[in-house]
Coordinates of C-alpha atoms and ligand atoms in Angstrom, one line a residue:
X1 CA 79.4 121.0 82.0
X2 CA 80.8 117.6 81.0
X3 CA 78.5 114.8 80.8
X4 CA 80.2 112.3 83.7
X5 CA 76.9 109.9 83.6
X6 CA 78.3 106.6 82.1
X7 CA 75.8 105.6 79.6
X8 CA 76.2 102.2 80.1
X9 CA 73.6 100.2 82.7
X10 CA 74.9 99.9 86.1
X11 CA 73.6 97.6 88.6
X12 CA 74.4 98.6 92.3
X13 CA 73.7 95.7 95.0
X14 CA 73.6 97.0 98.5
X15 CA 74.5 94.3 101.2
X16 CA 73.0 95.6 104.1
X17 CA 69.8 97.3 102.6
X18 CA 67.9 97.2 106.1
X19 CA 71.0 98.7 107.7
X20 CA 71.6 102.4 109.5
X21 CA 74.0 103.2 106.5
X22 CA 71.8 102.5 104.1
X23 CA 68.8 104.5 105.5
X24 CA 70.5 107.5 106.3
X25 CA 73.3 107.7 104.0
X26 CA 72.7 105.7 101.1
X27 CA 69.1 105.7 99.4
X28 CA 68.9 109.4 100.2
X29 CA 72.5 110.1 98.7
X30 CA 71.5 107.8 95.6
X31 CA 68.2 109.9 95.5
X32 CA 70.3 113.0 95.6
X33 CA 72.8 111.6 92.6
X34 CA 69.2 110.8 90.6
X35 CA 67.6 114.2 90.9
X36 CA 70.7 115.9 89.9
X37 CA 70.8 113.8 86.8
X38 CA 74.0 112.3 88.1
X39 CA 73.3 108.6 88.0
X40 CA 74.0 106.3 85.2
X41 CA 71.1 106.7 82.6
X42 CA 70.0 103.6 83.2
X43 CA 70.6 102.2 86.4
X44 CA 68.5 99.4 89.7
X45 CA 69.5 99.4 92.9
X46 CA 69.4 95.6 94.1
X47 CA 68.9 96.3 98.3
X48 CA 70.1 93.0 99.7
X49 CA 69.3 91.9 103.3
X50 CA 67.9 88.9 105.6
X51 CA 64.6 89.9 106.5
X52 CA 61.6 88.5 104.0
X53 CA 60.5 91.6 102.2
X54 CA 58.8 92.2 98.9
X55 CA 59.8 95.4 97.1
X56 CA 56.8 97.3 98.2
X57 CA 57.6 96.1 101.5
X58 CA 60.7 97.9 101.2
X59 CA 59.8 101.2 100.1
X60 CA 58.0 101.2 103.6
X61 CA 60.4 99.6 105.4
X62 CA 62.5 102.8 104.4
X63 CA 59.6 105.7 105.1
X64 CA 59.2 103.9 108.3
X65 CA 62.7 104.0 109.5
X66 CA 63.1 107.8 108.1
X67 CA 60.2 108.4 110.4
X68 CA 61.2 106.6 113.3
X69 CA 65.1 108.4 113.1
X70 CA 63.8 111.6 112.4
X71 CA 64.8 111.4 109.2
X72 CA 63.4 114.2 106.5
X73 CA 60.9 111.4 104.6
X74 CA 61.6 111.1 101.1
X75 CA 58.6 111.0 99.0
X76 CA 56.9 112.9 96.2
X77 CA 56.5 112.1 92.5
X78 CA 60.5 111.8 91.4
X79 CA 60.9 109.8 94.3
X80 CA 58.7 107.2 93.4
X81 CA 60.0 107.5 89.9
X82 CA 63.4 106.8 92.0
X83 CA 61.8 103.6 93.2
X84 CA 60.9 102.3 90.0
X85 CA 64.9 101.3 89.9
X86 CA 65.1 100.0 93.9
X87 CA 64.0 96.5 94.4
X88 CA 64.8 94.2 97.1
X89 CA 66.3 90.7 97.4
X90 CA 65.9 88.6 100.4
X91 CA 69.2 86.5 101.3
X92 CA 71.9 85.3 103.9
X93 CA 75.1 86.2 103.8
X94 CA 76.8 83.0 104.0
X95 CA 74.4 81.6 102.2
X96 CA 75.4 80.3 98.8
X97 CA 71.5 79.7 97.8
X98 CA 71.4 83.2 98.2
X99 CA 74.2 84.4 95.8
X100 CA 73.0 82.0 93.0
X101 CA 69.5 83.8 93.5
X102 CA 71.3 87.1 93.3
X103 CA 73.2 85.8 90.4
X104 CA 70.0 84.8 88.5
X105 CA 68.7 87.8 89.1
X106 CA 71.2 90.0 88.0
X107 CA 71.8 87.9 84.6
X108 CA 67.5 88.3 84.3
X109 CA 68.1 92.1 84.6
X110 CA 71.3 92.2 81.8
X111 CA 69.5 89.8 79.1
X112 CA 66.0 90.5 79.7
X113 CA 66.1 94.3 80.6
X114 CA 69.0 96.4 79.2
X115 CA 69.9 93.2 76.3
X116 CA 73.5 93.7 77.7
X117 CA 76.2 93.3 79.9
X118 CA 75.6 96.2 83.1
X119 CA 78.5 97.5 85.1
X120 CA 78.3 95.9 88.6
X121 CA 78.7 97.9 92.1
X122 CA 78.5 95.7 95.3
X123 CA 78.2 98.1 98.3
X124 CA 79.2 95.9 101.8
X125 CA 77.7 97.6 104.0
X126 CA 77.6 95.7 106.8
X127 CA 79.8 94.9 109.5
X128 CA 83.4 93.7 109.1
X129 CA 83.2 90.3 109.9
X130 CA 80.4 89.7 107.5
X131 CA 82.7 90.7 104.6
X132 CA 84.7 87.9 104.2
X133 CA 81.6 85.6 103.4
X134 CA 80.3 88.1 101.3
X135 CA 83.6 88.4 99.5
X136 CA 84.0 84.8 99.0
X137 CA 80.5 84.0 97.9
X138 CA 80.5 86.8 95.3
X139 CA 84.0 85.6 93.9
X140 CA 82.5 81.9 93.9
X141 CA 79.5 82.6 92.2
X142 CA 81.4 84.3 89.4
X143 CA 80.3 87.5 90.3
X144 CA 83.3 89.7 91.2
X145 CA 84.5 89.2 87.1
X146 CA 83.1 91.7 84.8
X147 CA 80.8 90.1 82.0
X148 CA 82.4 86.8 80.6
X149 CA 82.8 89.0 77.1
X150 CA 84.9 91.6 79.1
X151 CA 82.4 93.9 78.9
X152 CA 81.3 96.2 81.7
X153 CA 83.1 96.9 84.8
X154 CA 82.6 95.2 88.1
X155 CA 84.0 96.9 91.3
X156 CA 83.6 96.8 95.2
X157 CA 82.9 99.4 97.9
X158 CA 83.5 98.4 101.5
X159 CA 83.6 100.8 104.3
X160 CA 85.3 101.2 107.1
X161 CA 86.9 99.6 109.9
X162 CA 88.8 98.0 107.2
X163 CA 90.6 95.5 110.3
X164 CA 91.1 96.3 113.6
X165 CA 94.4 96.7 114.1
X166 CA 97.8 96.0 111.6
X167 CA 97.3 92.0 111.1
X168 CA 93.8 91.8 110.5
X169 CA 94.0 94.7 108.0
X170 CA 96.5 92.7 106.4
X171 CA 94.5 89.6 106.1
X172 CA 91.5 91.3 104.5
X173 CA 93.6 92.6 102.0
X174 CA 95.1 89.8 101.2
X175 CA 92.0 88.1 100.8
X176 CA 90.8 91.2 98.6
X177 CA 93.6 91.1 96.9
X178 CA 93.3 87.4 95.6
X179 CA 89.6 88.1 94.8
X180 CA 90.0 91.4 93.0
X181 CA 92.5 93.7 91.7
X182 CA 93.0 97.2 93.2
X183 CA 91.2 99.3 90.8
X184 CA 88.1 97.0 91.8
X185 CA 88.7 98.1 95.1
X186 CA 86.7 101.4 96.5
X187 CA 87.6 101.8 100.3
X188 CA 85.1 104.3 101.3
X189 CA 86.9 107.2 104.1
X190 CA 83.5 109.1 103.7
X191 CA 85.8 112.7 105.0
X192 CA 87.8 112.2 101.9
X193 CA 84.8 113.3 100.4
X194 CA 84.3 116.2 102.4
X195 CA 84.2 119.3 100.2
X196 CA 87.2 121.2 102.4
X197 CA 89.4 118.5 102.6
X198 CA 89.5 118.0 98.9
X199 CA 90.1 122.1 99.1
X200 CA 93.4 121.4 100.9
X201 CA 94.7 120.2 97.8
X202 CA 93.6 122.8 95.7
X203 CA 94.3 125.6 98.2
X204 CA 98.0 124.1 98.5
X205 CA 99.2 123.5 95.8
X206 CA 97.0 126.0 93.3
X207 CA 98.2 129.5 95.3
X208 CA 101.5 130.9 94.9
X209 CA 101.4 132.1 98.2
X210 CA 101.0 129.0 100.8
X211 CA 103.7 126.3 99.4
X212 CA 106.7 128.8 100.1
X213 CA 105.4 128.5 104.0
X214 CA 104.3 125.1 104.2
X215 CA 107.1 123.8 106.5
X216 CA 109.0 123.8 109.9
X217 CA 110.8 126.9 109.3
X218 CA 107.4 128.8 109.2
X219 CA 104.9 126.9 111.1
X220 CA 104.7 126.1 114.7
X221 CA 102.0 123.4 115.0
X222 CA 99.2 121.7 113.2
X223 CA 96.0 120.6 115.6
X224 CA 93.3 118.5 113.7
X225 CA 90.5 117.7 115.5
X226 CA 87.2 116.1 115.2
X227 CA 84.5 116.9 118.1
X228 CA 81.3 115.5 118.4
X229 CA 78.4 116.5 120.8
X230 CA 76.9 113.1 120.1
X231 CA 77.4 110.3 122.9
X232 CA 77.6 106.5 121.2
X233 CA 73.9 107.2 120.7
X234 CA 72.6 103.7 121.1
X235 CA 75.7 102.5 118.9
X236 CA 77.1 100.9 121.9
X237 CA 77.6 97.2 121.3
X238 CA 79.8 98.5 118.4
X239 CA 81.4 101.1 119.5
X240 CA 82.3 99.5 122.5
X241 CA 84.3 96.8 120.1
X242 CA 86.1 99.3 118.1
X243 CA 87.2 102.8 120.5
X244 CA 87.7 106.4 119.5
X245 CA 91.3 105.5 117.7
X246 CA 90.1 103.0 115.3
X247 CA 86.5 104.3 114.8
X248 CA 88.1 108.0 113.6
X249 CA 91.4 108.3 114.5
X250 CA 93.2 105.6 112.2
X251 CA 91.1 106.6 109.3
X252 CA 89.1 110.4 109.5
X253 CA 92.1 112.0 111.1
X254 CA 95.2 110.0 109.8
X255 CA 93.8 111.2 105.9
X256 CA 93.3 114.7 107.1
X257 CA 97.2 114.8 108.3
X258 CA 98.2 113.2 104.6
X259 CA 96.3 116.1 103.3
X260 CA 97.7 118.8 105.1
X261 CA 101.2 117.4 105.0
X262 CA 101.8 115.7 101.6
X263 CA 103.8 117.0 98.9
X264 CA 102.9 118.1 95.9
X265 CA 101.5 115.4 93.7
X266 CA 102.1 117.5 90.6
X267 CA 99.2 115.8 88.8
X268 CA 95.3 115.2 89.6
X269 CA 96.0 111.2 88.7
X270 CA 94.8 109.1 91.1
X271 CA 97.9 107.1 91.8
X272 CA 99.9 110.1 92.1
X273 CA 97.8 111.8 94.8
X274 CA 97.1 108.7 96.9
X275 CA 101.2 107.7 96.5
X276 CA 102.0 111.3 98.1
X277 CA 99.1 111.0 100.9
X278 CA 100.6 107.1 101.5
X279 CA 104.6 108.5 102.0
X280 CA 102.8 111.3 104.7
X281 CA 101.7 107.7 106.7
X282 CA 105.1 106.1 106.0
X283 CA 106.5 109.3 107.5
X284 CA 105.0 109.0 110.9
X285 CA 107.4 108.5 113.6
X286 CA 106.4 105.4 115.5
X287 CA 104.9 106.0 119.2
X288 CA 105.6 103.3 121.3
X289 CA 106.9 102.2 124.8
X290 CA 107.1 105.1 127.6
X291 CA 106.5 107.4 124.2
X292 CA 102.9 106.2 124.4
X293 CA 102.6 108.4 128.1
X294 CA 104.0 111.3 127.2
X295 CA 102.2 111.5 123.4
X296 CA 99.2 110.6 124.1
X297 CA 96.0 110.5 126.2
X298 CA 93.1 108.5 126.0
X299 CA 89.5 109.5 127.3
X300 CA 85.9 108.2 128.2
X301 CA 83.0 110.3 129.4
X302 CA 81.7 109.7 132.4
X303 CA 78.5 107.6 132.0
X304 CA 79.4 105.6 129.1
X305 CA 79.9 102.7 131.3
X306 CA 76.1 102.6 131.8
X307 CA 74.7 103.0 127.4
X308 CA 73.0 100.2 126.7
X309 CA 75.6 97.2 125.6
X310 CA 78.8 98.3 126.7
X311 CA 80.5 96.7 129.0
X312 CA 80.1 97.8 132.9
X313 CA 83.9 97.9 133.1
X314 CA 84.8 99.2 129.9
X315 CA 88.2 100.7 129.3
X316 CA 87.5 101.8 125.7
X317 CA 88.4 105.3 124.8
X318 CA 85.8 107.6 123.4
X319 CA 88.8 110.0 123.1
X320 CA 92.5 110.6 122.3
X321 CA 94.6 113.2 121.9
X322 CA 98.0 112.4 120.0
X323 CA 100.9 114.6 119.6
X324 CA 102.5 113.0 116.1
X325 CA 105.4 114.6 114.3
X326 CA 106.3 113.7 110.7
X327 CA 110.1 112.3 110.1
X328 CA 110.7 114.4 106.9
X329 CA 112.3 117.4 105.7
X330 CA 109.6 119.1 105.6
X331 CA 107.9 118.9 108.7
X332 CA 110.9 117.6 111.3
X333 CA 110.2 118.9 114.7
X334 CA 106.7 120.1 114.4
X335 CA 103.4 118.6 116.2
X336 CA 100.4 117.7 115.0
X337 CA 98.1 117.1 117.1
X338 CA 95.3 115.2 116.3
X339 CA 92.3 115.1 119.1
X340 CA 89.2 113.7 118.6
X341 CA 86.1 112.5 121.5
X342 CA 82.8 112.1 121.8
X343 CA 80.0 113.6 124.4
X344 CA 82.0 117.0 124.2
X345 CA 81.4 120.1 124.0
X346 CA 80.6 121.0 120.8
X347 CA 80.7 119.2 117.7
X348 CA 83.1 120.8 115.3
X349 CA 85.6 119.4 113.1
X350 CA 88.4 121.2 111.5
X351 CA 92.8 121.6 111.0
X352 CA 94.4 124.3 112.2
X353 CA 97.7 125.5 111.0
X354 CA 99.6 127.8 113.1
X355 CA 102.4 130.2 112.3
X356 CA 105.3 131.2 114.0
X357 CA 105.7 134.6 115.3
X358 CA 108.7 135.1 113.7
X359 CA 109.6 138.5 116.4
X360 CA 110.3 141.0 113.8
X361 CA 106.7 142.1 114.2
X362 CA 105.7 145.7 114.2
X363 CA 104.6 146.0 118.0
X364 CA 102.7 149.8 118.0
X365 CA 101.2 148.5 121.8
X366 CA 103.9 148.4 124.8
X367 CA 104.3 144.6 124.9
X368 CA 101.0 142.5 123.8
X369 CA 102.4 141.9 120.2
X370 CA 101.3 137.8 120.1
X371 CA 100.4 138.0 116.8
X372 CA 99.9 134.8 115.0
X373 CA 98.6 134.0 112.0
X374 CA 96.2 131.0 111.9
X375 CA 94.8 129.0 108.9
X376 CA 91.8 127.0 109.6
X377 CA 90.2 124.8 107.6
X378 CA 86.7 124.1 108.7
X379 CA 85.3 121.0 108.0
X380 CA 82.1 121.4 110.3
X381 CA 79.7 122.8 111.1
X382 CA 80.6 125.0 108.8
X383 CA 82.7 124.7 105.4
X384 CA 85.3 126.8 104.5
X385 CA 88.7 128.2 105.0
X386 CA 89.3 131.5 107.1
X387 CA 93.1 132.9 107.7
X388 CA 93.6 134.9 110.8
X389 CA 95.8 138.0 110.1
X390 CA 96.4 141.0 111.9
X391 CA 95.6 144.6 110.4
X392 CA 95.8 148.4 111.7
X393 CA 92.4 149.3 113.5
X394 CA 91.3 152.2 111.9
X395 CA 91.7 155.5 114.1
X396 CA 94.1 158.0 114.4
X397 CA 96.2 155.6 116.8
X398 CA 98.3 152.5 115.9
X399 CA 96.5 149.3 117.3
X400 CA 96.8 146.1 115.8
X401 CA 93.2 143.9 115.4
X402 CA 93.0 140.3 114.4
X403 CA 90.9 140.4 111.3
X404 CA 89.8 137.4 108.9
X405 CA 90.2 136.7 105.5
X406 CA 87.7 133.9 105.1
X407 CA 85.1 131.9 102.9
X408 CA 82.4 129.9 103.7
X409 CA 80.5 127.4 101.4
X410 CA 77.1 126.6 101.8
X411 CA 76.9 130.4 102.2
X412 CA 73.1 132.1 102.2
X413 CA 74.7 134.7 100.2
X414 CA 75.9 133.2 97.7
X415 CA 74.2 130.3 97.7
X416 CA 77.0 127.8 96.8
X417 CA 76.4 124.3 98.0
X418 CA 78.2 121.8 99.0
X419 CA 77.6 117.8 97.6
X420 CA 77.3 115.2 100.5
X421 CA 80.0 113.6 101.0
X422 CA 78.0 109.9 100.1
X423 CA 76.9 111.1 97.0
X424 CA 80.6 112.5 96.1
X425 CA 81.7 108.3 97.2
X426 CA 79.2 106.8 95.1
X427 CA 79.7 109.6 92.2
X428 CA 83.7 108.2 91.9
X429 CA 83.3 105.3 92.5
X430 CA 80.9 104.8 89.7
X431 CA 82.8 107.5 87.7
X432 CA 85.6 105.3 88.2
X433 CA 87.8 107.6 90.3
X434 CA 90.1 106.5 93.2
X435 CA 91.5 109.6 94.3
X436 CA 89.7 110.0 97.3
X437 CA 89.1 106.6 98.4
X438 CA 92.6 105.0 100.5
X439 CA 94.8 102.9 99.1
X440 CA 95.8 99.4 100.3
X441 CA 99.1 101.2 101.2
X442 CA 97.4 104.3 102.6
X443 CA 95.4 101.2 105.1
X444 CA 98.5 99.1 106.0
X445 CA 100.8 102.3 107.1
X446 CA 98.0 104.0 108.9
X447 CA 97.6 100.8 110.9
X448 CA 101.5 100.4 111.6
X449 CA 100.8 104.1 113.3
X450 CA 98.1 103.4 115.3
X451 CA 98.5 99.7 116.7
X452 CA 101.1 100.1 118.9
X453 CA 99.3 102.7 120.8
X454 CA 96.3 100.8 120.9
X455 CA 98.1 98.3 122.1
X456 CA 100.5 100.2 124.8
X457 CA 96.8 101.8 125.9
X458 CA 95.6 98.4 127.5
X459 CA 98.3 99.3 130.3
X460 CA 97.8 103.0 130.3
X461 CA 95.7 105.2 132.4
X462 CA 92.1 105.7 131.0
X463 CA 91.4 109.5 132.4
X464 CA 87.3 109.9 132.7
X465 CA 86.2 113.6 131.6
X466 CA 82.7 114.8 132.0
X467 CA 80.1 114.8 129.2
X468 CA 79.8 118.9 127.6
X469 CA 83.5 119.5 128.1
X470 CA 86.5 119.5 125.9
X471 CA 87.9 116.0 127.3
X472 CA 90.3 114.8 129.8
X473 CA 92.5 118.6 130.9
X474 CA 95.9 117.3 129.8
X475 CA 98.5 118.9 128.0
X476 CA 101.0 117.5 125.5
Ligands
BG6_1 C1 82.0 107.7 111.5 C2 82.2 107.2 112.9 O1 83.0 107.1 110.6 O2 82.2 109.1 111.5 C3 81.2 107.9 113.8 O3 81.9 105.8 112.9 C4 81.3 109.4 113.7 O4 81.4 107.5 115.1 C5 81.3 109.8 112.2 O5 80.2 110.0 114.4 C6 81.6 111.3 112.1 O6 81.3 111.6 110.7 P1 80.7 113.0 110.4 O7 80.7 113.1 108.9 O8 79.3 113.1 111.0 O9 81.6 114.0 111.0

C-alpha cells in the first residue's frame, strides 16, 4: 500500500481539548490513526482549553471522562507511547496572552524539537461563537501563515453548525475568507466520511448498470433519513438553540442528497466532485410561503419541554420531514424526501431509492404483482448496500419472492472493517484532501434551502409525537 504518512512534522492544536468532541471523537480517533501507523511520523497534539491543567493532569482528565461516559478507556503500553505526543496548554480564547503563549510554544517545538518548520492543524472545536475570536487571534498572532520560509502547510478544521441560518454563514465565511484561503479551509460534515456514502460514488458511477437508471424516467422516489433512538441526551441548552433542521438537516442530509443526485464528476479531483455535489444544492427548488405547509412537517417529542435547559415553551423541532424535488433534467418531478427526528423509534440511518413499476411485469399470481425494486444504502447500524429484486420461488409453481442482492461491511464473515468516520476527517485533512469536506459553495446553497423554511416554521404548526415512534403521522 502507498505510504500516505507525510514525513514532515505536524503539529495539531485542539481548541476545545476538555470538550465532548474531543473525548469521544478525537483523542480516540487520533489514537486509532497512531496504531495504524497512519499519523505523520513525527507528530504532538497541543490540547488547548481554559481549565489549569498540567499534562499529566490531562491524561487523567481524559481516563476520567471515558469513565464517567462509559467510554471504552484507552490505556495500555501504545497508548501511553501515544501520550508521549499529547500535551496540554492552558489558555482563553479571547485572550491574546494566550495565543502568544501558544505561539511560543509552538516555535519551542519547531526549533528546539524537529530543527524545522512543522505543518500546523488547528482543530475549533468549540462552539460557533467562540470561532471568530479564535480565528482572529490565530490570524493576529501570525499563526494562520505557514512558516515565514514558506515551508510547511498550515490549515484549519472547524465543524459544524457553520452559521445558523444564510447570513450568518455568510459572515463567517467572509471572515474565513479574509484570514485564509480555501484550501486552508477543512469544514468537517463528519457523514461525508461515512464509509457508504463515499460508496455512492463509487457504486454510481463505477457500474455499468446503475447510471442508465439514475433518473425520473426510472425512479419513483428517493427517502433519506436519519433516525435516532437518542433524546437530546443532556445536550439541551444547545440543541435547544439550533433544532433538528440545522443540527442534521442543512448539513448530514443535504450532502447525502448531493451524493445520491449529482452527476458524474468524471474525475476523483477534489474540485470536481465537490463542484458536482454544489450544482445538486443550487438545484433545489426553493420551499417557501404556503409551500412550507404542504412540504413539510416539523416535530418535537413529547417531554422535551421538560430536559434540563430547554426552554418550558419551546417550539424547536427535534424532527422534520421534507418533501424536496430537484429542478434538473435529471430528476424533475421526483421527491426526495428527507426525514430525520430524535427520541424515535429506532435509530437507523440510510437512502432509499425506489423504482418504478414500470407494468410490463410478469404477474404468475392473479393480481398482487407490486413488484418494486428498492436500492438502499445503509449508513447505520449497519453498512452496506442491499438491492431488493424479485426472483421465481423455487417449486413446481410460478410465485414471485422478494430476494436481496446485498453487502454488508463490518461483516463477521469476512471481517472487512470500516474506518471511523473522525479518523477518515483528520486522515484528509492532514493528507491534504478536500473531497469530502463541503465547500464554501456547498455551505452557502445549502443554507439558501433551508432558511426559508426555518424561517416560515416560526408561524407553522409544531405537531408533538410520542417518544419510541416514527414521528408526527403525516403524509407528504
Ligand atoms: C451530529 C448531531 O452532527 O450528528 C447529533 O449534532 C447527531 O445531534 C449526530 O446525534 C448523528 O451522527 P451519527 O454519526 O451518530 O449518526
Amino acid at each position: 500500500m502507498k505510504d500516505y504518512t507525510p514525513t514532515k512534522p505536524t503539529v495539531i492544536v485542539i481548541f476545545g481539548a476538555t470538550g465532548d468532541l474531543c473525548i469521544r471523537k478525537l483523542i480516540p480517533s487520533f489514537f486509532g490513526l497512531y496504531k495504524k501507523g497512519m499519523l505523520p511520523k513525527n507528530f504532538r497534539i497541543v490540547a488547548f482549553s481554559r481549565r489549569p491543567m498540567s499534562d499529566k493532569g490531562y491524561y487523567a482528565f481524559l481516563k476520567d471522562e471515558q469513565k464517567r461516559r462509559k467510554l471504552p478507556v484507552l490505556q495500555g503500553p501504545e497508548f501511553k507511547k501515544f501520550l508521549k505526543n499529547v500535551s496540554y496548554q492552558q489558555g482563553l480564547f479571547d485572550d491574546p496572552v494566550s495565543y502568544k503563549n501558544l505561539k511560543k510554544k509552538l516555535i519551542g517545538m519547531d526549533n528546539q524539537e524537529f530543527k524545522r518548520c512543522s505543518n500546523k492543524l488547528f482543530y475549533l472545536a468549540v462552539p460557533p461563537d467562540l470561532y471568530q475570536p479564535i480565528l482572529k487571534n490565530l490570524s493576529y498572532h501570525g499563526l494562520t501563515i505557514a512558516c515565514s520560509d514558506g515551508d510547511g502547510w498550515t490549515r484549519i478544521l472547524i465543524e459544524k453548525p457553520f452559521g445558523r441560518d444564510d447570513e450568518t454563514a455568510k459572515n463567517l465565511d467572509h471572515m474565513l475568507g479574509k484570514l485564509f484561503r480555501e484550501e486552508q479551509i477543512f469544514r468537517i460534515d463528519h457523514y461525508l466520511a461515512k464509509e457508504t456514502l463515499q460508496n455512492i460514488l463509487m457504486f454510481r458511477f463505477s457500474n455499468m448498470l446503475f447510471e442508465p437508471i439514475w433518473n425520473n424516467q426510472s425512479i419513483e422516489k428517493v427517502e433519506i433519513k436519519i433516525y435516532e433512538k437518542i433524546d437530546v441526551e443532556g445536550r439541551g441548552a444547545f440543541y435547544d438553540n439550533i433544532g433538528a433542521l440545522r443540527d442534521v438537516g442543512q448539513n448530514h442530509i443535504l450532502r447525502m442528497l448531493a451524493l445520491i443526485a449529482m452527476e458524474n464528476p468524471h474525475t476523483l479531483d477534489p474540485n470536481a466532485v465537490r463542484s458536482e455535489r454544489y450544482k445538486v444544492m443550487k438545484s433545489l427548488q426553493p420551499i417557501r410561503g404556503a409551500d412550507v405547509k404542504k412540504y413539510t412537517v416539523r416535530g418535537q417529542y413529547k417531554g422535551y419541554r421538560n430536559e434540563p435547559s430547554v426552554d418550558k415553551n419551546s417550539t424547536t423541532e427535534t424532527y422534520f420531514k421534507i418533501k424536496a424535488f430537484i429542478n434538473n433534467k435529471r430528476w424533475k418531478g421526483i421527491p426526495f424526501y428527507l426525514e430525520s427526528g430524535k427520541a424515535m423509534k429506532e435509530s437507523k440511518a440510510e437512502i432509499l431509492v425506489y423504482l418504478k413499476e414500470s407494468g410490463a411485469y410478469l404477474c404468475p399470481n392473479e393480481g398482487g404483482c407490486d413488484f418494486q425494486n428498492v436500492i438502499a444504502f445503509k449508513i447505520q447500524p449497519e453498512e452496506g448496500i442491499a438491492i431488493r429484486f424479485w426472483a421465481k420461488k423455487p417449486g413446481l409453481v410460478s410465485v414471485l419472492e422478494p430476494r436481496e442482492l446485498s453487502f454488508l461491511y463490518n461483516d463477521v464473515k469476512t471481517k472487512e472493517k470500516t474506518v471511523d468516520a473522525y479518523e477518515r476527517v483528520l486522515f484528509d485533512c492532514i493528507k491534504g484532501d478536500q473531497t469530502f469536506f463541503t465547500s464554501t459553495d456547498e455551505v452557502l446553497a445549502s443554507w439558501q434551502f433551508v432558511t426559508p423554511i426555518i424561517e416560515s416554521w416560526k408561524k407553522a404548526k409544531l405537531h408533538i409525537y410520542s417518544k419510541g415512534t416514527l414521528g408526527p403521522d403525516i403524509k407528504l
